[in-house]
Tab-separated table of C-alpha atoms and ligand atoms in Angstrom:
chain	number	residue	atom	x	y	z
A	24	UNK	CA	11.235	-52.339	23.221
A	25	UNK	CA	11.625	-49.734	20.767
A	26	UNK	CA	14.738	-49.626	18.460
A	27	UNK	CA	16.009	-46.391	19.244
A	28	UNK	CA	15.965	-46.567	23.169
A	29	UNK	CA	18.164	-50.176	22.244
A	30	UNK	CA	20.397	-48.562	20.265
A	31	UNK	CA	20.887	-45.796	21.949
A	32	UNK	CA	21.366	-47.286	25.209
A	33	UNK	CA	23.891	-49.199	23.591
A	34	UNK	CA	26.029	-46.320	22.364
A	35	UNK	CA	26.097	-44.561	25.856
A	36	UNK	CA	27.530	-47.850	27.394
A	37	UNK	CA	29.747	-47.881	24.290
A	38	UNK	CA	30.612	-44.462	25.064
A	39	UNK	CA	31.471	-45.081	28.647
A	40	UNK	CA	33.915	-48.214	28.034
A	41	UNK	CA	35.955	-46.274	25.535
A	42	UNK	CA	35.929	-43.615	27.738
A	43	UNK	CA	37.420	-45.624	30.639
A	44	UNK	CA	39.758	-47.467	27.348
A	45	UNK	CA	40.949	-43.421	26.993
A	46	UNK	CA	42.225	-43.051	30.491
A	47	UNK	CA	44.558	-46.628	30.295
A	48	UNK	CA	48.318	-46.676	29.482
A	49	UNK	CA	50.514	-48.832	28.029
A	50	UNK	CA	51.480	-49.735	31.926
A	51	UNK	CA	48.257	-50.815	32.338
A	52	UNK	CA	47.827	-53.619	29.972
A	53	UNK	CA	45.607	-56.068	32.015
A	54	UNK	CA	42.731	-53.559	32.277
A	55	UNK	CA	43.554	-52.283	28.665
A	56	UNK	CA	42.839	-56.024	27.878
A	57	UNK	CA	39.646	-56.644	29.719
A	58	UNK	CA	38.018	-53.318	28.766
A	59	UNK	CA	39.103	-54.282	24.840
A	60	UNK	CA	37.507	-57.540	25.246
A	61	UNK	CA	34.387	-55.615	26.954
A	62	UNK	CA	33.867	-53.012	24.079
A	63	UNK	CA	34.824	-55.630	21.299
A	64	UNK	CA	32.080	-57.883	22.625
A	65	UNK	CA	29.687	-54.935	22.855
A	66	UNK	CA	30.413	-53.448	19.367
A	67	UNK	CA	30.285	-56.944	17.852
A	68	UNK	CA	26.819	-57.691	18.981
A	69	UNK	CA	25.762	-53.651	18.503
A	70	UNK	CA	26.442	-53.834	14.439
A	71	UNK	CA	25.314	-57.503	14.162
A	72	UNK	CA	21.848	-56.885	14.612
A	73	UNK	CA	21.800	-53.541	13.223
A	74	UNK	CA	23.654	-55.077	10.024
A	75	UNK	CA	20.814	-57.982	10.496
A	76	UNK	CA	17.490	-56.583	11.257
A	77	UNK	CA	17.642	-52.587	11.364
A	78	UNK	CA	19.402	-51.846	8.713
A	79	UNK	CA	17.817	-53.906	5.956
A	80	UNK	CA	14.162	-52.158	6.587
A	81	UNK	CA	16.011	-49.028	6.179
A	82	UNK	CA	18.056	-50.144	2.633
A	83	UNK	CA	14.615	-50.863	1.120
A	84	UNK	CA	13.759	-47.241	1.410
A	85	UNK	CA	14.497	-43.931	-0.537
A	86	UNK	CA	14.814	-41.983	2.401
A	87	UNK	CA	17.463	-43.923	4.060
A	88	UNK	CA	18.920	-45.666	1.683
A	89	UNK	CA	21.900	-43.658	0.893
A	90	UNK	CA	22.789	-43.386	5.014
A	91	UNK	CA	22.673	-47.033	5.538
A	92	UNK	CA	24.465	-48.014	2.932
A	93	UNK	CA	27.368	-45.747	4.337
A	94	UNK	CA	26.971	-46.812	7.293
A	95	UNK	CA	27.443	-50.506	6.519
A	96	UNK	CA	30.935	-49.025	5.480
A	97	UNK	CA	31.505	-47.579	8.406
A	98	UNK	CA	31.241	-50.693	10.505
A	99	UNK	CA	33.582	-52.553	7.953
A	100	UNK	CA	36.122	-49.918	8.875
A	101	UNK	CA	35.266	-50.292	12.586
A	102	UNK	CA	35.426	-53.972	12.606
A	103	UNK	CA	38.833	-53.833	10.525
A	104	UNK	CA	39.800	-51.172	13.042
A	105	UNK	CA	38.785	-54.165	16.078
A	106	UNK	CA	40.274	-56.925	14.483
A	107	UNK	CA	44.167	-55.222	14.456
A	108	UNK	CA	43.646	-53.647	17.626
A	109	UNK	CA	42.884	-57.272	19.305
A	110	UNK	CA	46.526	-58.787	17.241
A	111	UNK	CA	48.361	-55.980	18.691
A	112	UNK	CA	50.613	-55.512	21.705
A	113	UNK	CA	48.415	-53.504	23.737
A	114	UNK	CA	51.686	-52.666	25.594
A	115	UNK	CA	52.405	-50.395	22.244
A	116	UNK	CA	52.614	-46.761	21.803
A	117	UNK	CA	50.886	-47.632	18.174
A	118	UNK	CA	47.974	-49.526	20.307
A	119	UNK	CA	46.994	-46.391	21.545
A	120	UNK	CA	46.661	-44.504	18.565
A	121	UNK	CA	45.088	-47.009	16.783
A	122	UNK	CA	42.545	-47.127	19.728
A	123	UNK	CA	42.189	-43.139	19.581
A	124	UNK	CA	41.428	-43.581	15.604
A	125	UNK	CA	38.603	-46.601	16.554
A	126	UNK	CA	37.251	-43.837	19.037
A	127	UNK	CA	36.546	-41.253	16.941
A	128	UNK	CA	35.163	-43.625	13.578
A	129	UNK	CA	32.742	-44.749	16.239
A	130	UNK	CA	31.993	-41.175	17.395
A	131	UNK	CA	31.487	-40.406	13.935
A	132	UNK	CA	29.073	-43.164	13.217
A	133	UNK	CA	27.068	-42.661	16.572
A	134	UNK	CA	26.617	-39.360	15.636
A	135	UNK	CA	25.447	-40.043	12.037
A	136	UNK	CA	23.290	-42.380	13.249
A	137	UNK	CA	21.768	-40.609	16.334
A	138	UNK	CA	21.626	-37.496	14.185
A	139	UNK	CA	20.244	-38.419	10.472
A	140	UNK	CA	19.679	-41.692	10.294
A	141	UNK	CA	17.520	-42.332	12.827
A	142	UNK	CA	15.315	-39.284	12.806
A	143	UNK	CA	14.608	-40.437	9.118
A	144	UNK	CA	14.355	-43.728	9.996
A	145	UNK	CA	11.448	-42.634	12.613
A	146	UNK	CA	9.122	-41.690	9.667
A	147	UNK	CA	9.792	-44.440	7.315
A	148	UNK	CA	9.315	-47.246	10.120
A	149	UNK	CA	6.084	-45.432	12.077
A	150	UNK	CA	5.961	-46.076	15.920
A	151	UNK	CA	4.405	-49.996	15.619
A	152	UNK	CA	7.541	-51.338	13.287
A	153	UNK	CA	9.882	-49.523	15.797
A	154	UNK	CA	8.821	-51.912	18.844
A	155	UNK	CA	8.485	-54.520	16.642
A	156	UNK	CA	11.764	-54.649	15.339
A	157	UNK	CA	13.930	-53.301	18.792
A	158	UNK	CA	11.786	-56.014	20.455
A	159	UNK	CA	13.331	-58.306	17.944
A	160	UNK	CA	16.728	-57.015	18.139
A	161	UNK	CA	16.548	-56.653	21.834
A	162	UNK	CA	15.655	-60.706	21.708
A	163	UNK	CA	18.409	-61.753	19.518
A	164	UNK	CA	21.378	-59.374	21.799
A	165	UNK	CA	20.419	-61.471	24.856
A	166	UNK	CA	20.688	-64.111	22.587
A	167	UNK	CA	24.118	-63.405	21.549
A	168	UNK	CA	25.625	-61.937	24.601
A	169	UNK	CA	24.796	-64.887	26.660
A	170	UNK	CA	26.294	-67.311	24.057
A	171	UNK	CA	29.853	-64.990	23.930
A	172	UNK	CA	30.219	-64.626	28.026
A	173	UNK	CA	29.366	-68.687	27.802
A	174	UNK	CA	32.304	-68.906	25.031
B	204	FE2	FE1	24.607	-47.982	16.300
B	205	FE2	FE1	25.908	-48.659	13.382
């Protein structure tokens, strides 16, 4: 599996739960809840093994060293972003905005990612360390999906 098919893949169904998040109201808040829980889950698991396994082969480099440490910010304001959206009334006018501000910081990282980071992480992996390490991502997702649905 290589690590850019993953993680792309993963963005897209990102991508399509916040867009179905977008198109909730405050009357709907069952749905509102289950889609949170959905993309929370999904987002959780996405930066855990990018934090875990991608991102470390790309701090130990010159090339992308500067990106991934900004991007390890970025997912500390996401996840700060995830944990007050899933304490809040999703009933609330100020849910939704907070949800519209999560959208876009995750926009904004996708597209950092998709668009700098991983082109430069391309060359400084090389084809082989790219399966390698997706296949081992890939591994430990299943891993962690399967014990949060069991949860
Ligand atoms: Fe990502
Ligand atoms: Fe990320």
């Amino acid at each position: 599996m290589n690590v850019f098919t993953l993680l792309k893949a993963d963005h897209k169904k990102v991508a399509g739960i916040m867009d179905k998040l977008d198109s909730t109201t405050e009357r709907g808040v069952k749905t509102r809840e289950d889609l949170f829980t959905q993309l929370k889950t999904e987002l959780d698991v996405h930066a855990r093994i990018e934090e875990t396994i991608f991102y470390p082969e790309l701090e130990k480099a010159d090339e992308t060293r500067d990106i991934t440490l900004e991007a390890f910010e970025e997912h500390r304001l996401v996840k700060q972003l995830l944990a007050e959206l899933e304490n809040m009334d999703k009933g609330d006018e100020e849910w939704t905005a907070k949800f519209t501000v999560l959208k876009e910081s995750v926009e904004h990282h996708v597209e950092e990612e998709e668009g700098e980071m991983f082109p430069k992480a391309r060359k400084v992996l090389g084809e082989e360390q790219a399966e390698i390490i997706g296949t081992r991502m890939d591994a430990e997702k299943q891993k962690e999906l399967q014990a949060a649905t069991a949860a």
